[in-house]
Every structure is written in C-alpha cells, then in structure tokens.
Short mmCIF file of C-alpha atoms in Angstrom, two decimals:
data_model
loop_
_atom_site.label_atom_id
_atom_site.label_comp_id
_atom_site.label_asym_id
_atom_site.label_seq_id
_atom_site.Cartn_x
_atom_site.Cartn_y
_atom_site.Cartn_z
CA MET A 1 133.08 68.89 146.90
CA ARG A 2 129.49 68.86 145.65
CA SER A 3 127.93 71.75 144.02
CA LYS A 4 124.63 73.07 145.13
CA PRO A 5 121.97 72.12 142.44
CA GLN A 6 120.73 75.14 140.53
CA ALA A 7 116.87 75.81 140.71
CA GLN A 8 115.50 75.38 137.12
CA VAL A 9 112.41 77.15 135.92
CA PRO A 10 110.30 74.93 133.99
CA VAL A 11 109.82 75.94 130.35
CA THR A 12 106.11 76.73 130.81
CA GLN A 13 106.85 79.22 133.57
CA LYS A 14 109.51 81.28 131.60
CA GLN A 15 108.52 84.80 130.78
CA GLN A 16 107.84 85.84 127.28
CA PRO A 17 109.61 88.93 126.26
CA GLN A 18 107.07 91.90 126.22
CA LYS A 19 106.30 93.53 122.87
CA GLN A 20 107.23 97.25 122.62
CA GLY A 21 104.87 99.89 121.21
CA ASN A 22 102.14 99.03 118.84
CA ALA A 23 104.08 96.08 117.45
CA ARG A 24 102.15 92.98 117.25
CA LYS A 25 102.08 89.60 115.37
CA PRO A 26 101.20 90.18 111.82
CA GLN A 27 97.65 89.29 110.67
CA GLU A 28 97.48 86.38 108.10
CA ARG A 29 96.55 87.41 104.57
CA PRO A 30 95.94 84.73 102.06
CA GLY A 31 98.81 84.81 99.48
CA LEU A 32 101.23 86.95 101.56
CA THR A 33 104.04 85.48 103.54
CA ASP A 34 104.86 87.04 107.02
CA ASP A 35 107.95 88.49 105.54
CA GLU A 36 105.85 90.28 102.89
CA ILE A 37 103.44 91.67 105.51
CA ASP A 38 106.53 92.98 107.66
CA GLU A 39 107.82 94.59 104.57
CA ILE A 40 104.45 96.40 103.92
CA ARG A 41 104.25 97.28 107.66
CA GLU A 42 107.69 98.94 107.43
CA ALA A 43 106.51 101.09 104.48
CA PHE A 44 103.48 102.13 106.55
CA ASN A 45 105.63 102.90 109.58
CA LEU A 46 107.77 105.28 107.14
CA PHE A 47 104.67 107.44 106.84
CA ASP A 48 103.56 107.14 110.58
CA THR A 49 106.22 109.70 111.75
CA GLU A 50 104.53 110.24 114.95
CA GLY A 51 104.15 106.43 115.92
CA THR A 52 100.47 106.63 116.36
CA GLY A 53 99.66 103.65 114.32
CA ARG A 54 97.58 105.77 111.87
CA VAL A 55 98.32 107.78 108.92
CA ASP A 56 96.61 110.49 106.89
CA PRO A 57 95.85 109.00 103.54
CA ARG A 58 96.31 112.58 101.87
CA GLU A 59 99.87 112.71 103.20
CA LEU A 60 100.44 109.28 102.15
CA LYS A 61 99.14 110.02 98.60
CA ALA A 62 101.36 113.33 98.51
CA ALA A 63 104.48 111.40 99.66
CA MET A 64 103.77 108.56 97.03
CA GLN A 65 103.17 111.22 94.30
CA SER A 66 106.41 112.91 95.34
CA LEU A 67 108.49 109.61 94.88
CA GLY A 68 106.87 109.30 91.42
CA PHE A 69 104.34 106.63 92.03
CA ASP A 70 101.65 108.19 90.00
CA GLN A 71 103.81 107.61 87.00
CA LYS A 72 105.96 104.52 88.06
CA ASN A 73 103.05 102.51 89.65
CA PRO A 74 99.72 103.76 88.94
CA THR A 75 98.04 100.76 90.38
CA ILE A 76 99.44 101.26 93.84
CA PHE A 77 98.92 105.13 93.44
CA ASN A 78 95.37 104.54 92.70
CA MET A 79 94.82 102.26 95.81
CA ILE A 80 96.10 105.14 97.90
CA ALA A 81 93.96 107.67 96.07
CA GLU A 82 90.93 105.39 97.01
CA LEU A 83 91.97 105.56 100.67
CA GLU A 84 92.13 109.35 100.49
CA ASN A 85 88.51 109.36 99.43
CA GLU A 86 87.37 107.84 102.78
CA GLY A 87 88.69 110.98 104.26
CA THR A 88 89.79 109.55 107.74
CA ASP A 89 93.19 108.47 109.04
CA ILE A 90 93.88 104.94 108.45
CA ASP A 91 95.58 102.21 110.63
CA PHE A 92 97.96 99.42 109.39
CA ASP A 93 95.22 96.90 108.85
CA GLN A 94 92.97 99.14 106.87
CA PHE A 95 96.06 99.87 104.77
CA LEU A 96 96.84 96.22 104.26
CA ASP A 97 93.24 95.39 103.42
CA ALA A 98 93.49 98.10 100.70
CA ILE A 99 96.51 96.96 99.32
CA THR A 100 95.89 93.15 99.43
CA SER A 101 92.20 93.41 98.30
CA LYS A 102 93.53 94.60 94.93
CA LEU A 103 96.32 92.23 94.46
CA GLY A 104 94.39 88.85 95.03
CA ASN A 105 95.36 85.52 96.69
CA ARG A 106 97.72 83.55 94.71
CA GLU A 107 96.30 80.41 96.21
CA ASN A 108 92.90 80.31 94.30
CA ARG A 109 91.51 80.99 90.82
CA ASP A 110 89.60 84.19 91.84
CA GLY A 111 92.67 85.71 93.30
CA ILE A 112 94.84 84.78 90.31
CA ASN A 113 92.27 86.25 88.09
CA LYS A 114 92.66 89.71 90.03
CA ILE A 115 96.41 89.54 89.52
CA PHE A 116 95.82 88.81 85.77
CA ASP A 117 93.47 91.66 85.55
CA LEU A 118 96.25 93.96 86.89
CA PHE A 119 98.40 92.96 83.76
CA ASP A 120 95.43 93.00 81.29
CA ASP A 121 94.86 96.83 81.40
CA ASP A 122 93.63 96.84 77.81
CA GLY A 123 90.81 94.36 78.59
CA SER A 124 92.15 92.00 75.81
CA ASN A 125 91.73 89.01 78.02
CA SER A 126 95.29 88.26 77.36
CA ILE A 127 98.71 89.47 78.34
CA ASN A 128 100.90 90.74 75.43
CA LEU A 129 104.12 92.35 75.00
CA ASN A 130 102.79 95.91 75.79
CA ASN A 131 101.15 94.67 79.04
CA LEU A 132 104.46 93.23 80.03
CA LYS A 133 106.40 96.46 79.24
CA ARG A 134 104.03 98.39 81.30
CA VAL A 135 104.16 96.02 84.22
CA ALA A 136 107.93 95.93 83.94
CA LYS A 137 108.29 99.85 83.92
CA GLU A 138 105.84 100.14 86.85
CA LEU A 139 107.99 97.75 88.92
CA GLY A 140 111.15 99.36 87.86
CA GLU A 141 112.49 96.23 86.01
CA THR A 142 115.08 97.04 83.36
CA MET A 143 114.52 94.08 81.00
CA THR A 144 114.76 94.82 77.40
CA ALA A 145 111.88 94.39 74.92
CA GLU A 146 113.67 91.32 73.69
CA GLU A 147 113.96 89.79 76.97
CA LEU A 148 110.26 90.34 77.62
CA ALA A 149 109.34 88.82 74.25
CA GLU A 150 111.44 85.86 74.91
CA MET A 151 109.53 85.52 78.42
CA LEU A 152 106.41 85.77 76.65
CA GLU A 153 107.04 83.29 73.99
CA ARG A 154 108.09 80.71 76.82
CA ALA A 155 104.85 81.35 78.94
CA ALA A 156 102.26 81.65 76.30
CA SER A 157 100.88 78.42 74.88
CA ASN A 158 100.59 80.13 71.54
CA GLY A 159 103.86 81.90 71.83
CA ARG A 160 102.57 85.32 71.35
CA GLU A 161 100.13 86.28 74.34
CA ILE A 162 99.33 84.80 77.79
CA THR A 163 95.78 83.59 78.25
CA ARG A 164 94.00 83.55 81.50
CA GLU A 165 94.50 79.91 81.54
CA ASP A 166 98.16 80.01 80.78
CA PHE A 167 98.54 82.56 83.58
CA TYR A 168 96.71 80.36 85.97
CA ASN A 169 98.86 77.41 85.25
CA ILE A 170 102.03 79.61 85.60
CA MET A 171 101.03 80.78 89.06
CA VAL A 172 100.10 77.52 90.44
CA LYS A 173 103.12 75.67 89.03
CA ARG A 174 105.42 75.03 92.02
CA THR A 175 108.79 74.35 90.12
CA PHE A 176 110.14 75.92 86.99
#
C-alpha cells in the first residue's frame, strides 16, 4: 500500500520564531563577542526590574555601591557615576556604549592603549607590580604577590615592568 506523500514546506517559507519582549540581536561592538554582550545585557536586566528596557543610573550606582564596586572596581563604578551625571534613564545601548567606550577595542592599537591606561593608573607609562596588584584586587583575583611578580617577569621585556609596546604585543599575540 502506498502512503500519501506529505506536503513539504520549502525552507524559505518556514516561519521564524518570534522574539519576545524587548529581546533583540545584540549589536556588534568591536572587541566584544556576542557572549560578552549577552553577559552585559544580563547584568543590565538585573537592574531593569520593571522590564521597561531603561534604568535610572542613580539606582544603578546605588546598587553597585551596595555591592562594593566603589571599592572593588572603581573603574566600573566611575563609569556608572558618569552615566548618573547625565540625569536621565538609560537604555541598554547607552549602557553598553558607556562601558565599552572606556574599555577599548582589543583589535587595534588605540583600543589596546585605552586598556593599558586602565592598568597604568599612576601615569608611569608602564605596568608595574603595584598596578597588577590593584587590578587583581578590583577583579577579585586571589593571586599572590609572588604569582603576580612571576607573571610580570614573564611578560615584561625587561623583567620588571610591562611597557606599552610589551602590552600591545601580549594583546595581539594569538597563541601563548
């Protein structure tokens, strides 16, 4: 007995699933992967408790302060404080712009220099052990001073401090 052939819907006619709410494809940001953008969006959504797609930067700053970011990660805390000075609610794109504009693009020299400057808070034009200790503390890393010193020794061309050129070479190196 022959079975009746099934009607097949061509691939071009299949319905795409509808996106719900304000979810949309993450915007591209140089130097950030889609996964990193999604993580930043998740953090933003934690503060968007009403689901409006907008948050009050004063509330965001207060929440970050209550989590200790003013001490643990002053760089991020200061970025949010700058948003607070604008005085209006911000949407995710504004939030992402504020965060990524400070971090720099890991794909070009200007972006890498911005990242270097986040380490070089003392303006010495190099990254020394004190800079690494501060960044490790801000990021919640539990590396010992000895481990950081060893890392510095391996990364620095002179064995003591990482120059801007050393840092650039580390950042563009694809394998370690």
